[in-house]
PDB file of C-alpha atoms in Angstrom:
ATOM      1  CA  UNK G  81     -16.995  -2.527  29.661  1.00  0.00           C
ATOM      2  CA  UNK G  82     -16.789  -0.306  32.728  1.00  0.00           C
ATOM      3  CA  UNK G  83     -18.720   2.052  34.985  1.00  0.00           C
ATOM      4  CA  UNK G  84     -17.230   5.215  33.417  1.00  0.00           C
ATOM      5  CA  UNK G  85     -14.898   6.350  30.578  1.00  0.00           C
ATOM      6  CA  UNK G  86     -11.883   6.736  32.878  1.00  0.00           C
ATOM      7  CA  UNK G  87     -12.148   3.108  33.998  1.00  0.00           C
ATOM      8  CA  UNK G  88     -12.497   1.886  30.420  1.00  0.00           C
ATOM      9  CA  UNK G  89      -9.430   3.903  29.411  1.00  0.00           C
ATOM     10  CA  UNK G  90      -7.503   2.475  32.342  1.00  0.00           C
ATOM     11  CA  UNK G  91      -8.478  -1.064  31.272  1.00  0.00           C
ATOM     12  CA  UNK G  92      -7.361  -0.378  27.701  1.00  0.00           C
ATOM     13  CA  UNK G  93      -3.999   0.926  28.912  1.00  0.00           C
ATOM     14  CA  UNK G  94      -3.460  -2.286  30.908  1.00  0.00           C
ATOM     15  CA  UNK G  95      -4.408  -4.551  27.985  1.00  0.00           C
ATOM     16  CA  UNK G  96      -1.291  -5.214  25.826  1.00  0.00           C
ATOM     17  CA  UNK G  97      -3.231  -5.273  22.541  1.00  0.00           C
ATOM     18  CA  UNK G  98      -5.268  -2.146  23.264  1.00  0.00           C
ATOM     19  CA  UNK G  99      -2.244  -0.295  24.659  1.00  0.00           C
ATOM     20  CA  UNK G 100      -0.221  -1.153  21.558  1.00  0.00           C
ATOM     21  CA  UNK G 101      -2.977   0.280  19.334  1.00  0.00           C
ATOM     22  CA  UNK G 102      -3.383   3.406  21.461  1.00  0.00           C
ATOM     23  CA  UNK G 103       0.353   4.166  21.406  1.00  0.00           C
ATOM     24  CA  UNK G 104       1.070   3.103  17.816  1.00  0.00           C
ATOM     25  CA  UNK G 105       2.784   6.092  16.116  1.00  0.00           C
ATOM     26  CA  UNK G 106       1.365   5.068  12.714  1.00  0.00           C
ATOM     27  CA  UNK G 107      -2.222   5.467  13.933  1.00  0.00           C
ATOM     28  CA  UNK G 108      -3.561   8.931  13.245  1.00  0.00           C
ATOM     29  CA  UNK G 109      -7.306   8.290  13.282  1.00  0.00           C
ATOM     30  CA  UNK G 110      -9.386   6.826  16.121  1.00  0.00           C
ATOM     31  CA  UNK G 111     -13.114   6.295  16.297  1.00  0.00           C
ATOM     32  CA  UNK G 112     -14.698   5.519  19.663  1.00  0.00           C
ATOM     33  CA  UNK G 113     -18.289   4.440  20.290  1.00  0.00           C
ATOM     34  CA  UNK G 114     -19.820   4.203  23.771  1.00  0.00           C
ATOM     35  CA  UNK G 115     -23.205   2.718  24.608  1.00  0.00           C
ATOM     36  CA  UNK G 116     -24.847   2.677  28.034  1.00  0.00           C
ATOM     37  CA  UNK G 117     -26.106  -0.735  29.078  1.00  0.00           C
ATOM     38  CA  UNK G 118     -27.655  -2.291  32.180  1.00  0.00           C
ATOM     39  CA  UNK G 119     -24.240  -3.259  33.561  1.00  0.00           C
ATOM     40  CA  UNK G 120     -22.354  -0.056  32.682  1.00  0.00           C
ATOM     41  CA  UNK G 121     -20.763   1.488  29.605  1.00  0.00           C
ATOM     42  CA  UNK G 122     -19.711  -0.568  26.613  1.00  0.00           C
ATOM     43  CA  UNK G 123     -16.967   0.970  24.492  1.00  0.00           C
ATOM     44  CA  UNK G 124     -15.220   0.060  21.274  1.00  0.00           C
ATOM     45  CA  UNK G 125     -12.370   1.806  19.467  1.00  0.00           C
ATOM     46  CA  UNK G 126     -11.360   1.592  15.821  1.00  0.00           C
ATOM     47  CA  UNK G 127      -7.788   2.604  14.948  1.00  0.00           C
ATOM     48  CA  UNK G 128      -6.672   3.659  11.475  1.00  0.00           C
ATOM     49  CA  UNK G 129      -4.006   5.436   9.501  1.00  0.00           C
ATOM     50  CA  UNK G 130      -4.810   8.135   6.983  1.00  0.00           C
ATOM     51  CA  UNK G 131      -3.876   7.169   3.429  1.00  0.00           C
ATOM     52  CA  UNK G 132      -3.021  10.175   1.263  1.00  0.00           C
ATOM     53  CA  UNK G 133      -4.614  10.560  -2.152  1.00  0.00           C
ATOM     54  CA  UNK G 134      -1.728  10.725  -4.618  1.00  0.00           C
ATOM     55  CA  UNK G 135      -1.645  11.586  -8.308  1.00  0.00           C
ATOM     56  CA  UNK G 136      -0.442   9.097 -10.904  1.00  0.00           C
ATOM     57  CA  UNK G 137       2.890  10.923 -11.129  1.00  0.00           C
ATOM     58  CA  UNK G 138       3.325  10.904  -7.330  1.00  0.00           C
ATOM     59  CA  UNK G 139       2.591   7.170  -7.126  1.00  0.00           C
ATOM     60  CA  UNK G 140       5.041   6.360  -9.904  1.00  0.00           C
ATOM     61  CA  UNK G 141       7.714   8.622  -8.396  1.00  0.00           C
ATOM     62  CA  UNK G 142       7.365   6.980  -4.994  1.00  0.00           C
ATOM     63  CA  UNK G 143       7.682   3.454  -6.414  1.00  0.00           C
ATOM     64  CA  UNK G 144      10.525   4.508  -8.741  1.00  0.00           C
ATOM     65  CA  UNK G 145      12.411   5.877  -5.738  1.00  0.00           C
ATOM     66  CA  UNK G 146      12.190   2.526  -3.956  1.00  0.00           C
ATOM     67  CA  UNK G 147      13.461   0.749  -7.078  1.00  0.00           C
ATOM     68  CA  UNK G 148      16.318   3.226  -7.536  1.00  0.00           C
ATOM     69  CA  UNK G 149      17.365   2.780  -3.915  1.00  0.00           C
ATOM     70  CA  UNK G 150      17.926  -0.888  -4.822  1.00  0.00           C
ATOM     71  CA  UNK G 151      20.185   0.003  -7.739  1.00  0.00           C
ATOM     72  CA  UNK G 152      17.619  -0.322 -10.521  1.00  0.00           C
ATOM     73  CA  UNK G 153      17.474   2.401 -13.188  1.00  0.00           C
ATOM     74  CA  UNK G 154      13.902   3.514 -13.881  1.00  0.00           C
ATOM     75  CA  UNK G 155      12.850   4.677 -17.349  1.00  0.00           C
ATOM     76  CA  UNK G 156      11.192   8.092 -17.400  1.00  0.00           C
ATOM     77  CA  UNK G 157       8.323   7.184 -19.694  1.00  0.00           C
ATOM     78  CA  UNK G 158       6.065   4.552 -18.184  1.00  0.00           C
ATOM     79  CA  UNK G 159       3.602   4.168 -21.043  1.00  0.00           C
ATOM     80  CA  UNK G 160       4.027   0.409 -21.471  1.00  0.00           C
ATOM     81  CA  UNK G 161       3.808  -0.140 -17.702  1.00  0.00           C
ATOM     82  CA  UNK G 162       0.682   2.054 -17.523  1.00  0.00           C
ATOM     83  CA  UNK G 163      -0.968   0.015 -20.270  1.00  0.00           C
ATOM     84  CA  UNK G 164       0.030  -3.227 -18.530  1.00  0.00           C
ATOM     85  CA  UNK G 165      -1.388  -1.833 -15.286  1.00  0.00           C
ATOM     86  CA  UNK G 166      -4.809  -1.397 -16.831  1.00  0.00           C
ATOM     87  CA  UNK G 167      -4.810  -5.055 -17.978  1.00  0.00           C
ATOM     88  CA  UNK G 168      -5.026  -7.967 -15.592  1.00  0.00           C
ATOM     89  CA  UNK G 169      -2.516 -10.066 -17.478  1.00  0.00           C
ATOM     90  CA  UNK G 170      -0.198 -10.078 -20.412  1.00  0.00           C
ATOM     91  CA  UNK G 171       1.603  -7.153 -21.925  1.00  0.00           C
ATOM     92  CA  UNK G 172       0.399  -4.693 -24.558  1.00  0.00           C
ATOM     93  CA  UNK G 173       2.199  -4.747 -27.885  1.00  0.00           C
ATOM     94  CA  UNK G 174       5.273  -2.570 -27.927  1.00  0.00           C
ATOM     95  CA  UNK G 175       7.084  -0.969 -30.846  1.00  0.00           C
ATOM     96  CA  UNK G 176      10.301  -1.886 -29.091  1.00  0.00           C
ATOM     97  CA  UNK G 177      11.819  -5.370 -29.281  1.00  0.00           C
ATOM     98  CA  UNK G 178      12.774  -5.019 -25.655  1.00  0.00           C
ATOM     99  CA  UNK G 179      10.356  -7.038 -23.522  1.00  0.00           C
ATOM    100  CA  UNK G 180      10.348  -7.202 -19.730  1.00  0.00           C
ATOM    101  CA  UNK G 181      11.517 -10.423 -18.104  1.00  0.00           C
ATOM    102  CA  UNK G 182       9.244  -9.942 -15.094  1.00  0.00           C
ATOM    103  CA  UNK G 183       5.918  -8.153 -14.590  1.00  0.00           C
ATOM    104  CA  UNK G 184       4.571  -7.303 -11.144  1.00  0.00           C
ATOM    105  CA  UNK G 185       1.062  -5.899 -10.679  1.00  0.00           C
ATOM    106  CA  UNK G 186      -0.406  -5.103  -7.291  1.00  0.00           C
ATOM    107  CA  UNK G 187      -3.072  -3.034  -5.616  1.00  0.00           C
ATOM    108  CA  UNK G 188      -2.807  -1.801  -2.042  1.00  0.00           C
ATOM    109  CA  UNK G 189      -3.341   1.192   0.208  1.00  0.00           C
ATOM    110  CA  UNK G 190       0.300   0.971   1.295  1.00  0.00           C
ATOM    111  CA  UNK G 191       3.091   2.519  -0.768  1.00  0.00           C
ATOM    112  CA  UNK G 192       5.895   2.567   1.794  1.00  0.00           C
ATOM    113  CA  UNK G 193       7.292  -0.829   0.746  1.00  0.00           C
ATOM    114  CA  UNK G 194       7.410  -3.026  -2.322  1.00  0.00           C
ATOM    115  CA  UNK G 195       5.587  -6.372  -2.423  1.00  0.00           C
ATOM    116  CA  UNK G 196       7.638  -9.343  -1.222  1.00  0.00           C
ATOM    117  CA  UNK G 197       7.688 -11.081  -4.601  1.00  0.00           C
ATOM    118  CA  UNK G 198       9.062  -7.954  -6.288  1.00  0.00           C
ATOM    119  CA  UNK G 199      11.634  -7.453  -3.522  1.00  0.00           C
ATOM    120  CA  UNK G 200      12.823 -11.044  -4.002  1.00  0.00           C
ATOM    121  CA  UNK G 201      13.282 -10.473  -7.736  1.00  0.00           C
ATOM    122  CA  UNK G 202      15.256  -7.285  -7.079  1.00  0.00           C
ATOM    123  CA  UNK G 203      17.418  -9.042  -4.498  1.00  0.00           C
ATOM    124  CA  UNK G 204      18.438 -11.616  -7.125  1.00  0.00           C
ATOM    125  CA  UNK G 205      20.506  -8.907  -8.864  1.00  0.00           C
ATOM    126  CA  UNK G 206      19.474 -10.050 -12.346  1.00  0.00           C
ATOM    127  CA  UNK G 207      17.454  -6.915 -13.151  1.00  0.00           C
ATOM    128  CA  UNK G 208      19.047  -3.540 -13.890  1.00  0.00           C
ATOM    129  CA  UNK G 209      16.208  -1.548 -15.465  1.00  0.00           C
ATOM    130  CA  UNK G 210      12.539  -1.011 -14.702  1.00  0.00           C
ATOM    131  CA  UNK G 211       9.476   0.834 -15.887  1.00  0.00           C
ATOM    132  CA  UNK G 212       6.752   1.930 -13.464  1.00  0.00           C
ATOM    133  CA  UNK G 213       3.131   2.576 -14.292  1.00  0.00           C
ATOM    134  CA  UNK G 214       0.066   3.380 -12.238  1.00  0.00           C
ATOM    135  CA  UNK G 215      -3.614   3.189 -13.141  1.00  0.00           C
ATOM    136  CA  UNK G 216      -7.042   3.299 -11.517  1.00  0.00           C
ATOM    137  CA  UNK G 217      -7.689   0.652  -8.863  1.00  0.00           C
ATOM    138  CA  UNK G 218      -9.835  -2.289  -9.923  1.00  0.00           C
ATOM    139  CA  UNK G 219     -12.821  -3.547  -7.956  1.00  0.00           C
ATOM    140  CA  UNK G 220     -12.550  -0.634  -5.553  1.00  0.00           C
ATOM    141  CA  UNK G 221     -15.805   0.453  -3.960  1.00  0.00           C
ATOM    142  CA  UNK G 222     -16.462   3.174  -1.436  1.00  0.00           C
ATOM    143  CA  UNK G 223     -14.190   6.026  -0.517  1.00  0.00           C
ATOM    144  CA  UNK G 224     -11.124   4.062   0.583  1.00  0.00           C
ATOM    145  CA  UNK G 225      -7.845   4.967  -1.106  1.00  0.00           C
ATOM    146  CA  UNK G 226      -6.022   2.237  -3.008  1.00  0.00           C
ATOM    147  CA  UNK G 227      -3.184   2.342  -5.491  1.00  0.00           C
ATOM    148  CA  UNK G 228      -2.728   0.027  -8.471  1.00  0.00           C
ATOM    149  CA  UNK G 229       0.843  -0.243  -9.736  1.00  0.00           C
ATOM    150  CA  UNK G 230       2.739  -2.236 -12.331  1.00  0.00           C
ATOM    151  CA  UNK G 231       6.507  -2.651 -12.475  1.00  0.00           C
ATOM    152  CA  UNK G 232       8.221  -4.096 -15.525  1.00  0.00           C
ATOM    153  CA  UNK G 233      11.725  -5.438 -14.870  1.00  0.00           C
ATOM    154  CA  UNK G 234      14.353  -5.743 -17.591  1.00  0.00           C
TER     155      UNK G 234
END
């Protein structure tokens, strides 16, 4: 709250939390609302980061790249992983006798890092091969972008 926008901005810049949000390089969207009240102006800011809309192939390529950077070979065809992605649990029947030893499914708007549980499995060094599949997000309402991914580790 303040008598004018300049004063409110000055207060935000001297507030560690607000300043951190204002100067955060990952923030590329800001919404500000100002309402006049009896005691001055009331302002609120909402900070966000744009999430790109990626195709299935782009999602799978991005996740595969993170796996490969950890020394895991990624199979080109992700059909089994895509089918597993669409299911909440279990694994679809495969014509191959080769079954994954670990299945990781997750849904998030962030694709710049792998989930902690998957990272821990990769750090163990026991997995050398993976399959990546992406599918439509589940339980997603509105226009927010989310990605649903499944990784099968062998």
